[in-house]
């Protein structure tokens, strides 16, 4: 009778150890899955941030080009006003002294 019980305890021990090992592996897999999910979410968030920043850069570039064009027009307008006004005409001091 004892010889029969001894093998059954020995047989149960490896099964219990296998279940514990499987639980540990399963817990490790769960931790890895959670870490991967966290990293994926972080990458997606960074992608959205990059898209937003890229859109802002494009908008600023457009505004910059628009302002440059307006500045050129205003500069030309001011030059035309100055050349048409006698106040801004250059005087030749040498010819006036003679």
PDB file of C-alpha atoms in Angstrom, residues 52-89:
ATOM      1  CA  UNK A  52       0.587  68.491 -34.634  1.00  0.00           C
ATOM      2  CA  UNK A  53       4.026  70.096 -34.556  1.00  0.00           C
ATOM      3  CA  UNK A  54       4.514  69.486 -38.263  1.00  0.00           C
ATOM      4  CA  UNK A  55       1.176  71.136 -39.021  1.00  0.00           C
ATOM      5  CA  UNK A  56       2.149  74.125 -36.873  1.00  0.00           C
ATOM      6  CA  UNK A  57       5.502  74.440 -38.679  1.00  0.00           C
ATOM      7  CA  UNK A  58       3.718  74.405 -42.046  1.00  0.00           C
ATOM      8  CA  UNK A  59       1.286  77.103 -40.863  1.00  0.00           C
ATOM      9  CA  UNK A  60       4.153  79.284 -39.602  1.00  0.00           C
ATOM     10  CA  UNK A  61       6.026  78.846 -42.912  1.00  0.00           C
ATOM     11  CA  UNK A  62       2.942  79.983 -44.840  1.00  0.00           C
ATOM     12  CA  UNK A  63       2.455  82.986 -42.564  1.00  0.00           C
ATOM     13  CA  UNK A  64       6.151  83.874 -42.912  1.00  0.00           C
ATOM     14  CA  UNK A  65       5.952  83.813 -46.716  1.00  0.00           C
ATOM     15  CA  UNK A  66       2.817  85.955 -46.625  1.00  0.00           C
ATOM     16  CA  UNK A  67       4.465  88.512 -44.329  1.00  0.00           C
ATOM     17  CA  UNK A  68       7.625  88.612 -46.484  1.00  0.00           C
ATOM     18  CA  UNK A  69       5.511  89.376 -49.525  1.00  0.00           C
ATOM     19  CA  UNK A  70       3.612  92.094 -47.684  1.00  0.00           C
ATOM     20  CA  UNK A  71       6.893  93.603 -46.460  1.00  0.00           C
ATOM     21  CA  UNK A  72       8.231  93.733 -50.017  1.00  0.00           C
ATOM     22  CA  UNK A  73       5.092  95.522 -51.198  1.00  0.00           C
ATOM     23  CA  UNK A  74       5.257  97.982 -48.297  1.00  0.00           C
ATOM     24  CA  UNK A  75       8.986  98.560 -48.882  1.00  0.00           C
ATOM     25  CA  UNK A  76       8.390  99.341 -52.536  1.00  0.00           C
ATOM     26  CA  UNK A  77       5.483 101.644 -51.640  1.00  0.00           C
ATOM     27  CA  UNK A  78       7.662 103.543 -49.141  1.00  0.00           C
ATOM     28  CA  UNK A  79      10.462 103.884 -51.706  1.00  0.00           C
ATOM     29  CA  UNK A  80       7.991 105.263 -54.251  1.00  0.00           C
ATOM     30  CA  UNK A  81       6.626 107.771 -51.724  1.00  0.00           C
ATOM     31  CA  UNK A  82      10.122 108.875 -50.763  1.00  0.00           C
ATOM     32  CA  UNK A  83      11.208 109.361 -54.369  1.00  0.00           C
ATOM     33  CA  UNK A  84       8.051 111.370 -55.135  1.00  0.00           C
ATOM     34  CA  UNK A  85       8.444 113.644 -52.115  1.00  0.00           C
ATOM     35  CA  UNK A  86      10.753 116.646 -52.234  1.00  0.00           C
ATOM     36  CA  UNK A  87      11.492 116.242 -48.535  1.00  0.00           C
ATOM     37  CA  UNK A  88      13.460 113.094 -49.216  1.00  0.00           C
ATOM     38  CA  UNK A  89      15.218 114.290 -52.349  1.00  0.00           C
TER      39      UNK A  89
END
